Amino acid sequence: MNWRRIAFGALLALAFAATFATPANAGATHRADGNVSDWVGDPTMLSGQTRISKGELIYDDWLYDDYGADLDQGPNQPAFRGNLAPTQGDYRYPTDSGRYGYNAADIRQLRVAADSWGMHFVVFLQTMLQRDAAAVTLAIDAGQHRYDLDQWPDGVGVTAPGADYFVTSWGTGSTITNGIGQRRRLPFQATKLLDNSLEVDIPWRDLPGVRDRHVRLYFVSGLFDPSTGSYMQVPSGSPTASRPGGGSPAGGNGAAFDVAFDPQETFTRLVSHWGEEVQSQALAQHDVSALGQDVDLARLEDGATDPFAPTPGRFYNRIFRSPQSYGEGISLKNPTGQNVGGSPDPQFRSPYQPYGLYIPRDYVPGTSAPLLINGHSLDVNQNEYEAVSPNLYNQLGDQRSSFVITPLARGMDTWYIDSGFEDVLEAWNDAGAHFSIDADRTAIGGYSMGGYMTYRMGMLMPDRFSAAAAYGPPAYQLWIPPADPQPPSSYQFAGQTNNIITNALDLPYEMNNSGADELVPPEGALAQAQTFTDLGRTHDFYFYPAADHLALVLGDEWSHTRDFLDAHPRRDLSPVELAYRRYPAMDLPQLRHRFDGAYWAGGMVVRTPTDSCAAGNTACERSFGQVDATTYGLGGNRTVPVDYQSVYPGPPLPAAVTGTVRLPGASIARQNGFEAHLQNLQAISFDTSHMGIDPAQPITASLEVASGPGPFTLTLRGAFGPVTATLDGQPVTVTPVSGGIELALNLGTGQHQLVVSP
């Protein structure tokens, strides 16, 4: 009998069982009090990445990766819509969405700290609708291997690796179990629903032999079972309101839904798009040994910070916090099977959202780089191109020295109409805030539903982009002209981008569609291209007669798109000519977005029937106002559209190519003036600085009203001093306003001459 081992174990048990009264957590720099402001380290906000910052070990997890073990060794459909983005893990949440939100055990971020009092951790969950819906376990391996507990406690179902201490918390309580299986309650914990945080303090007295050690940490999450006071087990079959589903009929499959410290996830075409392939295999083997993090606790106690920079030439998921208030969890949106084409409603509701981020191989921080915003398809997510078309990052990323981002768009089927539109803008802003991205070299593109985003966002905001490359439909959702888009919806007309091709005068488009496309009717794509031709808008249209819907994305060949984007590398905020058509029904007032001009024209107000129209209001949704204008202040030339056609041999498939280029036409005598053709407008503003017009000199303007005569407000932006103005020789009222002047005009149908004189 090994009396020394027995004696040591007895001492360990006595030390562990002792109760210590430290209600104030004296000496603690972090306290489990529900106030997380004492956690001050800077996270990477990159999924799978860990760093030490200001004495905190900080890990950011993959979002929406909480699907547990892969027991059937095959892909499975998620509970929500995701026909082309399966999961490898098999577990599915209970259907009580008010408690679990189909996402209750999803780890967003984990932080660990140490000080003179003890160890501390806080976990932020992506969804926390109830304090005790989830359970989490921190395993601490301090190298005391003779007393490692091999079977993790509390029913988590992990057998490896063994560890010395296990801290389990379920939001309303916490326990610690030592390496010989003894368990006691930890009094220091707090949960805060406002920020989805669960904090736990562990005094050194409960961790004999751990302080100042190099340790290896493991962290898992699952669901809490109030009836047993432990992890909720996952039975086979479909979930019920109170029980998860997807487990093994034989049982013993483990209860963990998510695992932290998962740095090298993979994305495999038609297998998993959620950053959980490695995790799901580890959980299936009940062994998370490879998913751990080594840390020197003394460095945490000393407040250490390690430098961190993301690696160029890599794909990441970056996480940002949205200000939008959509609630939490995942909305199934359409459990009855209606609206099969999707809807603009947010599917992923929580404030923290991911987007796919590719950093070009030659990126040097501080040097400006291009950006491509590349929207994902229907039924997939922000990882589509990493899983399905990784060569895109080579040809459209590395070969162009360009960043590529793919926002999640708040769901698989939001169509970038409302919540998805806003998510793109937020992800775009986040990328620009953390990397040196050139706003003048930002392009937009996307496949399938992402191609629709390219049309909608590009033509509503053409001055934000240098070029656009669409592989998808022009309308929300299906369009076979001459009929209206189908199915009928509030965005049947407001979601039809064929109506705003006017706005692409200064934004070149590449368009790609297929003749055998089973999801995007080729008739609509051909009509879209014809409108580009009829209006003389710069475009290349690749029509692949033999290709189906997935042929081009699976072919993963983007060389002609690369060349197109390179041929139009920069936006021009001072074009000589501009055109913009404003539809009030396309505004998003709920998101404070008003699309009323571009480049040097803005503030467009539609005269009749109204300038405010909700999408779906058939009485006014087809009303628009339009401006076509040319500045003389820059000189240059008017442009003339010239059509062309050619044949593209591939790869990946042959295509017939048609298009339009705009060539220099008549020269413009440079002078301090402009011309504008106005339709159904009662107000507009022009920015003289981008027009090459000098506010200190006389300005002449030719105004032609095609429709909508009546009182008209013209605002000229610029550094104006005192001026007078005449319209057709008659004086008009001039009012100084912030940043310029306002002219009160009365415009009848036909031509008018305006003169503004200092």
mmCIF file of N, CA, C and O in Angstrom, residues 21 34 36 47 137 139 147 170 190 198 276 284 383 386 395 482 537 541 566 573 592 600 678 719:
data_model
loop_
_atom_site.group_PDB
_atom_site.id
_atom_site.type_symbol
_atom_site.label_atom_id
_atom_site.label_comp_id
_atom_site.label_asym_id
_atom_site.label_seq_id
_atom_site.Cartn_x
_atom_site.Cartn_y
_atom_site.Cartn_z
ATOM 1 N N ALA A 21 -13.567 32.216 4.561
ATOM 2 C CA ALA A 21 -14.443 33.382 4.523
ATOM 3 C C ALA A 21 -13.682 34.567 3.944
ATOM 4 O O ALA A 21 -12.882 35.194 4.637
ATOM 5 N N GLY A 34 -21.012 40.777 -11.398
ATOM 6 C CA GLY A 34 -21.947 41.200 -12.433
ATOM 7 C C GLY A 34 -21.541 42.451 -13.161
ATOM 8 O O GLY A 34 -22.198 42.861 -14.118
ATOM 9 N N VAL A 36 -18.687 43.728 -15.431
ATOM 10 C CA VAL A 36 -17.540 43.209 -16.175
ATOM 11 C C VAL A 36 -16.574 44.314 -16.591
ATOM 12 O O VAL A 36 -15.650 44.067 -17.369
ATOM 13 N N SER A 47 -12.300 34.826 -34.530
ATOM 14 C CA SER A 47 -12.694 33.512 -34.033
ATOM 15 C C SER A 47 -11.518 32.548 -34.017
ATOM 16 O O SER A 47 -10.741 32.471 -34.981
ATOM 17 N N THR A 137 -17.897 24.443 -18.195
ATOM 18 C CA THR A 137 -16.877 23.817 -17.348
ATOM 19 C C THR A 137 -15.500 24.284 -17.784
ATOM 20 O O THR A 137 -15.155 24.177 -18.973
ATOM 21 N N ALA A 139 -11.698 23.276 -17.162
ATOM 22 C CA ALA A 139 -10.814 22.239 -16.634
ATOM 23 C C ALA A 139 -9.400 22.803 -16.552
ATOM 24 O O ALA A 139 -8.920 23.432 -17.500
ATOM 25 N N TYR A 147 -3.136 12.577 -9.836
ATOM 26 C CA TYR A 147 -4.468 12.768 -9.276
ATOM 27 C C TYR A 147 -5.439 13.368 -10.289
ATOM 28 O O TYR A 147 -6.475 13.895 -9.920
ATOM 29 N N TRP A 170 -23.468 27.090 -13.860
ATOM 30 C CA TRP A 170 -24.692 27.023 -14.661
ATOM 31 C C TRP A 170 -25.510 28.308 -14.502
ATOM 32 O O TRP A 170 -26.721 28.312 -14.652
ATOM 33 N N ALA A 190 -21.331 35.309 -10.594
ATOM 34 C CA ALA A 190 -22.377 36.272 -10.934
ATOM 35 C C ALA A 190 -22.744 36.101 -12.402
ATOM 36 O O ALA A 190 -21.892 35.796 -13.237
ATOM 37 N N LEU A 198 -21.096 35.398 -17.524
ATOM 38 C CA LEU A 198 -21.093 34.523 -16.361
ATOM 39 C C LEU A 198 -19.686 34.576 -15.784
ATOM 40 O O LEU A 198 -18.731 34.136 -16.423
ATOM 41 N N GLU A 276 -16.868 24.226 -36.946
ATOM 42 C CA GLU A 276 -17.042 23.237 -35.877
ATOM 43 C C GLU A 276 -16.687 21.825 -36.310
ATOM 44 O O GLU A 276 -17.035 20.861 -35.625
ATOM 45 N N ALA A 284 -17.006 13.811 -30.491
ATOM 46 C CA ALA A 284 -17.433 12.446 -30.799
ATOM 47 C C ALA A 284 -16.509 11.422 -30.160
ATOM 48 O O ALA A 284 -16.940 10.313 -29.800
ATOM 49 N N ASN A 383 -18.962 32.008 -44.474
ATOM 50 C CA ASN A 383 -17.836 31.129 -44.793
ATOM 51 C C ASN A 383 -17.997 30.419 -46.133
ATOM 52 O O ASN A 383 -17.252 29.479 -46.433
ATOM 53 N N GLU A 386 -14.762 30.295 -48.425
ATOM 54 C CA GLU A 386 -13.702 29.491 -47.827
ATOM 55 C C GLU A 386 -14.018 28.005 -47.964
ATOM 56 O O GLU A 386 -13.124 27.187 -48.191
ATOM 57 N N GLN A 395 -7.450 34.697 -56.345
ATOM 58 C CA GLN A 395 -7.572 35.537 -57.533
ATOM 59 C C GLN A 395 -8.128 36.926 -57.233
ATOM 60 O O GLN A 395 -7.687 37.906 -57.833
ATOM 61 N N PRO A 482 -42.324 39.714 -68.967
ATOM 62 C CA PRO A 482 -42.685 41.058 -68.486
ATOM 63 C C PRO A 482 -43.453 41.064 -67.170
ATOM 64 O O PRO A 482 -43.892 42.116 -66.730
ATOM 65 N N ARG A 537 -25.077 51.994 -70.110
ATOM 66 C CA ARG A 537 -24.277 51.901 -68.892
ATOM 67 C C ARG A 537 -23.120 50.923 -69.111
ATOM 68 O O ARG A 537 -23.291 49.854 -69.706
ATOM 69 N N PHE A 541 -21.336 41.551 -69.815
ATOM 70 C CA PHE A 541 -22.327 40.532 -69.465
ATOM 71 C C PHE A 541 -21.854 39.187 -70.002
ATOM 72 O O PHE A 541 -21.768 38.972 -71.209
ATOM 73 N N ASP A 566 -9.679 45.038 -61.741
ATOM 74 C CA ASP A 566 -8.412 45.746 -61.924
ATOM 75 C C ASP A 566 -8.518 46.827 -62.988
ATOM 76 O O ASP A 566 -7.786 47.825 -62.950
ATOM 77 N N LEU A 573 -15.213 60.462 -57.370
ATOM 78 C CA LEU A 573 -16.258 61.235 -56.709
ATOM 79 C C LEU A 573 -16.573 62.532 -57.437
ATOM 80 O O LEU A 573 -17.475 63.267 -57.026
ATOM 81 N N ARG A 592 -32.659 54.492 -40.859
ATOM 82 C CA ARG A 592 -32.201 55.870 -41.107
ATOM 83 C C ARG A 592 -31.379 55.957 -42.404
ATOM 84 O O ARG A 592 -30.427 56.723 -42.485
ATOM 85 N N TRP A 600 -21.832 64.225 -56.712
ATOM 86 C CA TRP A 600 -22.003 65.620 -56.305
ATOM 87 C C TRP A 600 -23.454 66.081 -56.302
ATOM 88 O O TRP A 600 -23.745 67.275 -56.170
ATOM 89 N N LEU A 678 -34.113 67.545 -64.994
ATOM 90 C CA LEU A 678 -34.824 67.197 -63.766
ATOM 91 C C LEU A 678 -36.171 66.575 -64.087
ATOM 92 O O LEU A 678 -36.915 67.077 -64.937
ATOM 93 N N ALA A 719 -18.268 77.374 -50.376
ATOM 94 C CA ALA A 719 -17.920 78.539 -49.549
ATOM 95 C C ALA A 719 -18.403 79.810 -50.233
ATOM 96 O O ALA A 719 -17.623 80.585 -50.815
#
